[in-house]
Amino acid sequence: MENYPNIHVVDMHTWGEPLRIITAGYPKIEGDTILEKRRFVTQHLDHLRKFLMFEPRGHKEMYGALLVEPSQPNADIAVIFMHNDGYSAMCGLAVIALGRYALDEGLVECHFPKTIVKIECPCGLVQVEVDPITYESSFISVPAFASILKQEIELESEKKEKVDIYYDRSAAGSITSRMAQAYASSIYHIGEKANFKNVVNSEFNPEIYPKNDLASLNEVQVKVTGKGFYIGHSTFFLDVGDELGKGFLFK
């Protein structure tokens, strides 16, 4: 039988991307590792993901971070990421917000000029640097590389186009993979910062970090910097007889 307890959340956003941090109310989550915990949540508590991510409490762009007990001894916090379609291994914009949240909540000891927050994610341990004064946060992505540049392909219409193929295996992957492609194309170089704006005109400046070449594929890592902002605190519950309140989604 599905149970809908009162669930407490903190809502934040980074560059306009929402993050709902689930702080209390979830039933006990079983598992010795973060992946075992995520599997348990997927198999036994997925109705609560829909309850929190779907309408009327969320929307199709909502992203969630369920705080769980760390399994790695050097982790400060551990998190399971969720969204409208299931669960993910990592979200770069989410860890930027989580870095500030961990510092504000006293989950890590504050240090100047930078506080290091170690976040255990399904993809592994992610280290975030937080400025305790400005709350600007940064992390360095896992490696990315461009494998093929200007490959000519033929479409069904017999028209030919040139494409680039790059490996998107990272947090904030769309940013990181684009930077790997730009580096391989000599648009940006080691230590240079790019300038991007998203659909809500938020500006961010990822920076290319050096990484040893992987079979001459120009492998790089990217430093991503941003700031999480608070939106509010909520307690969600299911009213008696409210079937729609269990969650529905417009796509």
XYZ file of N, CA and C in Angstrom:
753
model
N 0.837 -1.198 0.000
C 0.000 0.000 0.000
C 0.878 1.257 0.000
N 0.574 2.196 -0.895
C 1.340 3.427 -0.987
C 1.013 4.357 0.171
N 2.061 4.851 0.800
C 1.908 5.755 1.928
C 2.427 7.133 1.531
N 1.701 8.184 1.933
C 2.098 9.551 1.601
C 2.293 10.344 2.887
N 3.490 10.299 3.455
C 3.758 11.037 4.686
C 3.940 12.528 4.408
N 3.930 13.327 5.453
C 4.307 14.738 5.309
C 5.794 14.810 4.970
N 6.121 15.547 3.921
C 7.506 15.627 3.452
C 7.954 17.085 3.456
N 9.122 17.315 4.046
C 9.658 18.667 4.179
C 10.737 18.898 3.117
N 10.675 20.054 2.481
C 11.615 20.362 1.402
C 12.119 21.793 1.518
N 13.268 22.018 0.904
C 13.812 23.362 0.690
C 13.965 23.525 -0.813
N 13.396 24.577 -1.366
C 13.489 24.831 -2.799
C 14.560 25.881 -3.081
N 15.413 25.584 -4.088
C 16.456 26.501 -4.535
C 16.466 26.539 -6.058
N 17.289 27.417 -6.603
C 17.540 27.363 -8.038
C 18.960 27.832 -8.322
N 19.530 27.314 -9.412
C 20.834 27.734 -9.914
C 20.664 28.113 -11.369
N 20.943 29.376 -11.705
C 20.745 29.880 -13.071
C 19.321 29.637 -13.564
N 18.367 29.592 -12.650
C 16.976 29.378 -13.033
C 16.539 27.933 -13.040
N 17.486 26.996 -12.911
C 17.095 25.580 -12.866
C 16.687 25.216 -11.447
N 15.467 24.697 -11.259
C 14.974 24.438 -9.908
C 15.614 23.216 -9.275
N 15.698 23.267 -7.953
C 16.137 22.111 -7.173
C 15.289 22.028 -5.918
N 14.644 20.917 -5.736
C 13.853 20.655 -4.529
C 14.653 19.677 -3.655
N 15.182 20.187 -2.545
C 15.961 19.372 -1.619
C 15.011 18.759 -0.597
N 14.970 17.444 -0.552
C 14.059 16.733 0.344
C 14.803 16.457 1.638
N 14.391 17.155 2.696
C 15.166 17.150 3.938
C 14.631 16.192 4.993
N 13.335 15.890 4.975
C 12.756 15.027 6.016
C 11.407 14.498 5.549
N 11.000 13.384 6.149
C 9.676 12.831 5.889
C 9.659 11.543 5.102
N 10.742 11.241 4.380
C 10.779 10.006 3.606
C 10.834 8.802 4.549
N 10.198 7.709 4.172
C 10.342 6.468 4.957
C 11.802 6.017 4.989
N 12.103 5.068 5.852
C 13.460 4.550 5.962
C 13.912 3.967 4.634
N 15.117 4.332 4.218
C 15.663 3.880 2.946
C 16.738 2.834 3.222
N 16.544 1.652 2.697
C 17.462 0.549 2.945
C 18.560 0.498 1.892
N 19.716 -0.041 2.279
C 20.837 -0.193 1.359
C 22.130 0.251 2.002
N 23.219 -0.438 1.672
C 24.530 -0.121 2.237
C 25.288 0.910 1.407
N 24.975 1.010 0.124
C 25.657 1.957 -0.760
C 24.637 2.910 -1.354
N 25.127 3.981 -1.961
C 24.229 4.952 -2.577
C 23.435 4.328 -3.723
N 24.050 3.411 -4.469
C 23.336 2.755 -5.565
C 22.271 1.801 -5.042
N 22.560 1.120 -3.938
C 21.548 0.248 -3.326
C 20.389 1.078 -2.787
N 20.692 2.235 -2.217
C 19.632 3.123 -1.729
C 18.775 3.623 -2.885
N 19.422 3.991 -3.979
C 18.651 4.463 -5.138
C 17.776 3.351 -5.704
N 18.296 2.132 -5.721
C 17.505 0.997 -6.206
C 16.289 0.771 -5.303
N 16.481 0.892 -3.989
C 15.367 0.707 -3.056
C 14.303 1.786 -3.275
N 14.739 3.033 -3.425
C 13.796 4.130 -3.660
C 13.033 3.906 -4.966
N 13.741 3.471 -6.000
C 13.117 3.231 -7.300
C 12.061 2.139 -7.219
N 12.367 1.085 -6.499
C 11.468 -0.079 -6.455
C 10.326 0.062 -5.459
N 10.533 0.824 -4.382
C 9.542 0.839 -3.306
C 8.931 2.215 -3.009
N 9.576 3.289 -3.432
C 9.103 4.620 -3.045
C 8.955 5.559 -4.239
N 8.794 4.990 -5.423
C 8.739 5.839 -6.605
C 7.492 6.718 -6.637
N 6.433 6.302 -5.946
C 5.229 7.146 -5.899
C 5.513 8.487 -5.231
N 6.511 8.520 -4.343
C 6.852 9.786 -3.688
C 7.632 10.707 -4.625
N 8.374 10.133 -5.544
C 9.008 10.956 -6.584
C 7.935 11.683 -7.391
N 6.918 10.965 -7.818
C 5.829 11.582 -8.577
C 5.067 12.592 -7.724
N 4.891 12.288 -6.475
C 4.220 13.166 -5.519
C 4.922 14.526 -5.425
N 6.269 14.516 -5.500
C 7.051 15.738 -5.320
C 7.466 16.411 -6.622
N 7.676 15.632 -7.683
C 8.160 16.199 -8.941
C 7.029 16.588 -9.887
N 5.895 15.888 -9.819
C 4.784 16.129 -10.742
C 3.921 17.293 -10.264
N 3.023 17.741 -11.166
C 1.958 18.645 -10.749
C 1.128 17.936 -9.669
N 0.501 18.631 -8.732
C 0.393 20.085 -8.610
C 1.524 20.724 -7.794
N 2.486 19.912 -7.283
C 3.580 20.478 -6.476
C 4.801 20.820 -7.327
N 4.944 20.151 -8.440
C 6.096 20.364 -9.301
C 5.664 20.588 -10.738
N 6.525 20.196 -11.672
C 6.270 20.364 -13.106
C 7.296 19.525 -13.852
N 7.214 19.505 -15.179
C 8.071 18.589 -15.944
C 9.550 18.962 -15.903
N 9.864 20.193 -15.485
C 11.255 20.607 -15.375
C 11.790 20.518 -13.938
N 10.985 20.046 -13.005
C 11.399 19.985 -11.607
C 12.516 18.957 -11.418
N 13.456 19.310 -10.552
C 14.559 18.407 -10.230
C 14.631 18.268 -8.722
N 14.882 17.060 -8.247
C 14.878 16.808 -6.816
C 16.171 16.201 -6.321
N 16.466 16.451 -5.044
C 17.651 15.883 -4.396
C 17.228 15.337 -3.042
N 17.214 14.034 -2.917
C 16.831 13.361 -1.681
C 18.074 13.119 -0.842
N 18.139 13.760 0.323
C 19.285 13.583 1.208
C 19.177 12.242 1.929
N 20.258 11.463 1.868
C 20.310 10.154 2.523
C 21.599 10.073 3.337
N 21.705 9.030 4.127
C 22.896 8.830 4.946
C 24.072 8.437 4.048
N 25.225 9.123 4.160
C 26.372 8.760 3.329
C 26.869 7.348 3.625
N 27.353 6.687 2.598
C 27.984 5.378 2.778
C 29.499 5.486 2.661
N 29.995 6.536 2.036
C 31.434 6.759 1.961
C 31.880 7.552 3.190
N 32.908 7.100 3.887
C 33.306 7.736 5.150
C 33.782 9.174 5.003
N 34.268 9.551 3.820
C 34.771 10.907 3.637
C 33.735 11.862 3.043
N 32.500 11.393 2.860
C 31.440 12.247 2.308
C 30.796 13.081 3.413
N 30.510 14.346 3.106
C 29.800 15.218 4.047
C 28.291 14.987 3.974
N 27.771 14.842 2.756
C 26.359 14.535 2.553
C 26.254 13.540 1.405
N 25.103 12.899 1.294
C 24.833 11.990 0.177
C 23.459 12.315 -0.383
N 23.293 12.099 -1.680
C 22.063 12.544 -2.326
C 21.668 11.607 -3.460
N 20.365 11.413 -3.595
C 19.790 10.688 -4.730
C 19.032 11.712 -5.575
N 19.378 11.812 -6.843
C 18.755 12.789 -7.743
C 17.534 12.183 -8.428
N 16.499 13.002 -8.571
C 15.273 12.553 -9.228
C 14.712 13.670 -10.096
N 13.839 13.284 -11.037
C 13.209 14.263 -11.923
C 11.901 13.684 -12.421
N 11.305 14.309 -13.428
C 9.972 13.881 -13.858
C 9.959 12.507 -14.493
N 11.124 12.040 -14.971
C 11.159 10.782 -15.705
C 11.893 9.667 -14.980
N 12.349 9.925 -13.756
C 13.048 8.869 -13.028
C 14.165 9.417 -12.156
N 15.338 8.794 -12.250
C 16.470 9.128 -11.381
C 17.726 9.293 -12.230
N 18.660 10.103 -11.761
C 19.888 10.336 -12.515
C 21.103 10.167 -11.615
N 22.262 10.088 -12.243
C 23.501 9.851 -11.502
C 24.101 11.135 -10.952
N 23.770 12.279 -11.583
C 24.453 13.506 -11.221
C 23.749 14.689 -11.859
N 23.841 15.847 -11.236
C 23.388 17.109 -11.824
C 24.315 18.214 -11.329
N 25.040 18.832 -12.245
C 26.004 19.848 -11.861
C 25.372 21.063 -11.208
N 24.274 21.558 -11.766
C 23.633 22.734 -11.181
C 23.055 22.415 -9.807
N 22.651 21.174 -9.606
C 22.137 20.775 -8.293
C 23.249 20.768 -7.246
N 24.434 20.263 -7.595
C 25.504 20.213 -6.593
C 26.002 21.615 -6.242
N 25.885 22.558 -7.175
C 26.223 23.945 -6.863
C 25.315 24.469 -5.761
N 24.003 24.219 -5.883
C 23.057 24.638 -4.842
C 23.270 23.848 -3.554
N 23.540 22.563 -3.668
C 23.737 21.722 -2.485
C 24.974 22.133 -1.690
N 26.001 22.633 -2.387
C 27.174 23.117 -1.679
C 26.824 24.243 -0.727
N 26.045 25.213 -1.200
C 25.623 26.311 -0.331
C 24.724 25.799 0.790
N 23.792 24.907 0.445
C 22.865 24.381 1.450
C 23.620 23.686 2.578
N 24.606 22.860 2.232
C 25.373 22.129 3.251
C 26.103 23.091 4.177
N 26.643 24.169 3.603
C 27.343 25.157 4.416
C 26.372 25.893 5.337
N 25.249 26.317 4.806
C 24.262 27.063 5.607
C 23.678 26.227 6.740
N 23.517 24.946 6.489
C 22.902 24.064 7.482
C 23.913 23.517 8.492
N 25.164 23.913 8.363
C 26.189 23.437 9.294
C 26.567 21.990 9.096
N 26.337 21.456 7.910
C 26.678 20.062 7.623
C 28.167 19.893 7.349
N 28.853 21.010 7.130
C 30.306 21.026 6.995
C 30.843 22.188 7.821
N 32.081 22.089 8.218
C 32.717 23.170 8.958
C 33.155 24.261 7.993
N 32.842 25.497 8.317
C 33.161 26.627 7.456
C 34.657 26.940 7.501
N 35.265 27.109 6.325
C 36.673 27.499 6.215
C 36.784 28.641 5.210
N 37.752 29.518 5.445
C 38.025 30.616 4.534
C 39.382 30.401 3.861
N 39.567 30.779 2.613
C 38.602 31.488 1.778
C 37.589 30.575 1.087
N 37.816 29.258 1.108
C 36.904 28.324 0.462
C 36.575 27.175 1.406
N 35.314 26.760 1.391
C 34.885 25.568 2.126
C 34.661 24.443 1.134
N 35.242 23.281 1.414
C 35.076 22.110 0.551
C 33.916 21.270 1.054
N 32.973 20.981 0.166
C 31.846 20.108 0.477
C 31.958 18.860 -0.391
N 32.023 17.701 0.254
C 32.141 16.435 -0.473
C 30.771 15.776 -0.518
N 30.239 15.659 -1.729
C 28.878 15.162 -1.928
C 28.927 13.783 -2.581
N 28.390 12.792 -1.887
C 28.311 11.441 -2.444
C 27.094 11.354 -3.353
N 27.352 11.129 -4.630
C 26.300 11.021 -5.648
C 26.344 9.615 -6.246
N 25.289 9.198 -6.938
C 25.335 7.884 -7.587
C 26.500 7.722 -8.562
N 26.998 8.840 -9.130
C 28.131 8.759 -10.053
C 29.462 8.672 -9.324
N 29.483 8.962 -8.021
C 30.717 8.976 -7.253
C 30.777 10.203 -6.356
N 31.942 10.446 -5.779
C 32.113 11.569 -4.860
C 32.450 12.831 -5.653
N 31.651 13.867 -5.450
C 31.842 15.146 -6.138
C 32.251 16.187 -5.105
N 33.321 16.912 -5.412
C 33.836 17.915 -4.493
C 33.454 19.308 -4.982
N 32.820 20.080 -4.098
C 32.363 21.424 -4.436
C 33.083 22.433 -3.547
N 33.600 23.483 -4.149
C 34.205 24.591 -3.416
C 33.173 25.693 -3.243
N 32.975 26.148 -2.002
C 31.994 27.196 -1.728
C 32.682 28.387 -1.078
N 32.422 29.566 -1.603
C 32.908 30.794 -0.986
C 31.939 31.155 0.134
N 32.373 31.155 1.398
C 31.457 31.395 2.519
C 30.877 32.809 2.565
N 31.470 33.730 1.814
C 30.979 35.114 1.812
C 29.999 35.355 0.670
N 30.383 34.976 -0.541
C 29.533 35.234 -1.706
C 28.613 34.064 -2.040
N 28.925 32.882 -1.513
C 28.215 31.624 -1.791
C 28.403 31.141 -3.229
N 29.342 31.731 -3.949
C 29.660 31.206 -5.262
C 30.308 29.828 -5.092
N 29.871 28.880 -5.911
C 30.327 27.493 -5.769
C 30.870 26.983 -7.096
N 31.869 26.091 -7.010
C 32.498 25.546 -8.207
C 32.751 24.058 -8.039
N 32.754 23.337 -9.152
C 33.203 21.949 -9.162
C 33.899 21.694 -10.484
N 34.716 20.663 -10.518
C 35.418 20.287 -11.743
C 34.802 19.000 -12.275
N 34.445 19.026 -13.539
C 33.742 17.900 -14.150
C 34.657 16.688 -14.311
N 34.046 15.547 -14.590
C 34.820 14.388 -15.028
C 35.252 14.644 -16.475
N 36.219 13.887 -16.998
C 36.747 14.176 -18.341
C 35.705 14.072 -19.455
N 35.911 14.908 -20.468
C 35.104 14.863 -21.687
C 36.042 15.077 -22.871
N 35.631 14.610 -24.048
C 36.497 14.790 -25.212
C 35.669 14.764 -26.490
N 36.203 15.389 -27.509
C 35.616 15.323 -28.852
C 36.300 14.197 -29.618
N 35.523 13.262 -30.115
C 36.111 12.108 -30.811
C 36.184 12.307 -32.314
N 35.233 13.031 -32.878
C 35.214 13.264 -34.330
C 34.795 14.707 -34.574
N 35.523 15.383 -35.442
C 35.190 16.753 -35.822
C 34.933 16.829 -37.324
N 33.874 17.555 -37.659
C 33.528 17.819 -39.059
C 33.408 16.535 -39.888
N 32.731 15.563 -39.290
C 32.455 14.305 -39.996
C 31.287 14.528 -40.964
N 31.497 14.217 -42.199
C 30.444 14.416 -43.203
C 29.503 13.224 -43.211
N 28.223 13.493 -43.094
C 27.208 12.435 -43.149
C 26.195 12.780 -44.232
N 25.544 11.743 -44.738
C 24.547 11.936 -45.776
C 23.167 11.673 -45.195
N 22.273 12.626 -45.360
C 20.918 12.512 -44.838
C 20.046 11.756 -45.826
N 18.834 11.394 -45.389
C 17.917 10.661 -46.264
C 17.576 11.470 -47.508
N 17.612 12.770 -47.383
C 17.320 13.645 -48.527
C 18.487 13.740 -49.495
N 19.570 12.985 -49.214
C 20.808 12.977 -49.980
C 21.624 14.255 -49.778
N 21.146 15.100 -48.882
C 21.912 16.287 -48.533
C 23.012 15.888 -47.560
N 24.170 16.489 -47.683
C 25.292 16.172 -46.814
C 25.506 17.275 -45.787
N 25.804 16.862 -44.543
C 26.064 17.793 -43.450
C 27.333 17.360 -42.719
N 28.002 18.330 -42.099
C 29.172 18.034 -41.280
C 28.798 18.127 -39.806
N 29.223 17.128 -39.022
C 28.859 17.074 -37.607
C 30.097 16.840 -36.753
N 30.014 17.251 -35.496
C 31.021 16.942 -34.482
C 30.420 15.943 -33.507
N 31.228 15.006 -33.052
C 30.770 14.015 -32.066
C 31.649 14.149 -30.829
N 31.023 14.428 -29.691
C 31.786 14.559 -28.454
C 31.096 13.793 -27.341
N 31.886 13.351 -26.367
C 31.455 12.423 -25.333
C 30.930 13.227 -24.132
N 29.640 13.037 -23.902
C 28.929 13.722 -22.808
C 28.803 12.785 -21.609
N 29.873 12.761 -20.715
C 29.898 11.844 -19.576
C 30.276 12.647 -18.341
N 29.409 13.558 -17.919
C 29.820 14.423 -16.832
C 28.660 15.162 -16.223
N 28.972 15.758 -15.079
C 28.037 16.686 -14.472
C 27.986 17.935 -15.332
N 26.799 18.599 -15.345
C 26.604 19.749 -16.230
C 27.103 19.373 -17.623
N 26.682 18.205 -18.094
C 27.247 17.601 -19.292
C 27.114 18.436 -20.543
N 26.007 19.146 -20.704
C 25.845 19.943 -21.911
C 26.904 21.029 -21.984
N 27.265 21.610 -20.838
C 28.323 22.616 -20.791
C 29.677 21.964 -21.059
N 29.959 20.870 -20.347
C 31.265 20.233 -20.408
C 31.568 19.691 -21.799
N 30.603 19.026 -22.392
C 30.841 18.447 -23.708
C 31.015 19.528 -24.769
N 30.276 20.619 -24.646
C 30.452 21.727 -25.582
C 31.853 22.338 -25.452
N 32.347 22.423 -24.222
C 33.691 22.958 -24.010
C 34.757 22.017 -24.569
N 34.519 20.696 -24.445
C 35.454 19.731 -25.029
C 35.500 19.875 -26.542
N 34.334 20.075 -27.149
C 34.269 20.267 -28.594
C 34.966 21.564 -29.010
N 34.761 22.623 -28.214
C 35.387 23.913 -28.515
C 36.906 23.845 -28.353
N 37.367 23.090 -27.356
C 38.808 22.930 -27.142
C 39.442 22.163 -28.301
N 38.798 21.073 -28.716
C 39.337 20.282 -29.826
C 39.340 21.076 -31.127
N 38.437 22.041 -31.234
C 38.354 22.881 -32.430
C 39.199 24.137 -32.316
N 39.983 24.251 -31.204
C 40.864 25.406 -30.949
C 40.093 26.714 -30.806
N 38.843 26.615 -30.377
C 38.065 27.824 -30.100
C 38.436 28.366 -28.727
N 38.603 27.460 -27.752
C 39.073 27.824 -26.420
C 40.299 26.991 -26.078
N 41.148 27.551 -25.197
C 42.390 26.898 -24.813
C 42.425 26.700 -23.302
N 43.418 25.931 -22.833
C 43.563 25.649 -21.410
C 43.596 26.960 -20.616
N 42.773 27.024 -19.583
C 42.729 28.201 -18.731
C 41.775 29.282 -19.197
N 41.247 29.148 -20.409
C 40.313 30.151 -20.912
C 38.898 29.885 -20.414
N 38.163 30.978 -20.231
C 36.770 30.887 -19.825
C 35.862 31.215 -21.008
N 34.786 30.469 -21.123
C 33.772 30.746 -22.134
C 32.672 31.606 -21.527
N 31.800 32.081 -22.356
C 30.658 32.863 -21.898
C 29.392 32.289 -22.493
N 28.519 31.766 -21.631
C 27.264 31.192 -22.076
C 26.098 31.925 -21.422
N 24.983 31.963 -22.120
C 23.738 32.443 -21.531
C 22.658 31.409 -21.810
N 21.820 31.148 -20.793
C 20.744 30.185 -20.990
C 19.469 30.902 -21.433
N 18.369 30.168 -21.496
C 17.138 30.719 -22.055
C 16.534 31.820 -21.187
N 16.942 31.903 -19.914
C 16.441 32.986 -19.058
C 17.520 34.063 -18.875
N 18.524 34.037 -19.768
C 19.557 35.069 -19.836
C 20.521 35.051 -18.655
N 20.600 33.931 -17.938
C 21.614 33.796 -16.895
C 22.960 33.536 -17.555
N 23.999 34.182 -17.058
C 25.315 34.091 -17.658
C 26.245 33.234 -16.798
N 27.009 32.356 -17.432
C 27.974 31.541 -16.705
C 29.224 31.353 -17.550
N 30.347 31.114 -16.862
C 31.657 31.132 -17.509
C 32.468 29.884 -17.178
N 32.189 28.763 -17.833
C 32.983 27.557 -17.594
C 34.417 27.742 -18.079
N 35.343 27.061 -17.403
C 36.767 27.205 -17.688
C 37.383 25.844 -17.980
N 38.196 25.767 -19.017
C 38.829 24.503 -19.403
C 40.035 24.218 -18.514
N 40.052 23.000 -17.960
C 41.171 22.536 -17.142
C 41.967 21.516 -17.946
N 43.290 21.435 -17.719
C 44.098 20.485 -18.479
C 43.861 19.049 -18.036
N 43.985 18.153 -18.985
C 43.871 16.724 -18.713
C 44.715 16.001 -19.749
N 45.423 14.957 -19.334
C 46.255 14.219 -20.282
C 45.421 13.698 -21.438
N 46.001 13.779 -22.644
C 45.284 13.304 -23.825
C 44.932 11.830 -23.678
N 43.742 11.494 -24.111
C 43.266 10.113 -24.107
C 43.272 9.640 -25.550
N 44.321 8.903 -25.922
C 44.458 8.415 -27.293
C 44.297 9.555 -28.297
N 44.934 10.709 -27.963
C 44.917 11.887 -28.836
C 43.519 12.451 -29.053
N 42.651 12.249 -28.092
C 41.274 12.749 -28.226
C 41.068 14.082 -27.513
N 42.155 14.717 -27.072
C 42.062 16.033 -26.449
C 41.096 16.049 -25.264
N 41.315 15.135 -24.357
C 40.444 15.036 -23.189
C 40.675 16.226 -22.261
N 39.588 16.814 -21.765
C 39.681 17.949 -20.849
C 38.684 17.777 -19.707
N 38.919 18.567 -18.662
C 37.931 18.732 -17.619
C 37.526 20.198 -17.595
N 36.360 20.467 -17.046
C 35.825 21.821 -17.075
C 35.416 22.241 -15.669
N 35.847 23.419 -15.272
C 35.427 23.991 -13.994
C 34.149 24.777 -14.221
N 33.103 24.398 -13.490
C 31.795 25.044 -13.619
C 31.502 25.800 -12.327
N 31.155 27.062 -12.453
C 30.935 27.923 -11.293
C 29.556 28.559 -11.369
N 28.885 28.621 -10.236
C 27.571 29.256 -10.184
C 27.169 29.524 -8.750
N 25.930 29.912 -8.555
C 25.432 30.241 -7.224
C 23.995 29.776 -7.084
N 23.727 29.080 -5.986
C 22.370 28.644 -5.690
C 21.636 29.684 -4.851
N 20.361 29.868 -5.145
C 19.523 30.820 -4.415
C 18.332 30.091 -3.803
N 17.926 30.536 -2.624
C 16.765 29.945 -1.956
C 15.466 30.519 -2.517
N 14.456 29.659 -2.589
C 13.117 30.068 -3.006
C 12.141 29.981 -1.844
N 12.245 28.895 -1.059
C 11.332 28.750 0.068
C 11.439 27.400 0.735
N 10.671 27.252 1.824
C 10.549 26.004 2.565
C 9.092 25.557 2.495
N 8.866 24.263 2.331
C 7.493 23.759 2.241
C 7.359 22.435 2.976
N 6.136 22.154 3.400
C 5.757 20.833 3.881
C 4.620 20.357 2.996
N 4.830 19.236 2.310
C 3.827 18.710 1.401
C 3.102 17.533 2.041
N 1.794 17.476 1.817
C 1.001 16.356 2.313
C -0.097 16.063 1.306
N -0.743 14.905 1.462
C -1.839 14.498 0.596
C -3.141 14.608 1.359
N -4.045 15.426 0.850
C -5.338 15.604 1.491
C -6.224 14.378 1.239
N -7.152 14.160 2.127
C -8.059 13.001 2.032
C -8.877 13.074 0.744
N -8.858 11.995 -0.008
C -9.669 11.904 -1.219
C -9.088 12.593 -2.441
N -7.871 13.121 -2.346
C -7.278 13.880 -3.449
C -6.441 12.964 -4.337
N -7.057 12.376 -5.346
C -6.333 11.489 -6.252
C -5.367 12.257 -7.144
N -5.760 13.439 -7.602
C -4.852 14.240 -8.420
C -3.635 14.691 -7.624
N -3.804 14.805 -6.332
C -2.708 15.230 -5.470
C -1.560 14.234 -5.405
N -1.789 13.016 -5.886
C -0.721 12.023 -5.942
C 0.275 12.319 -7.061
N -0.142 13.187 -7.991
C 0.768 13.611 -9.042
C 0.263 13.334 -10.436
N 0.325 14.333 -11.276
C 0.029 14.196 -12.698
C 0.998 15.100 -13.449
N 1.166 14.841 -14.738
C 2.221 15.542 -15.466
C 1.740 15.960 -16.847
N 1.968 17.223 -17.180
C 1.771 17.722 -18.527
C 3.115 17.750 -19.237
N 3.183 17.175 -20.430
C 4.436 17.181 -21.204
C 4.220 17.901 -22.520
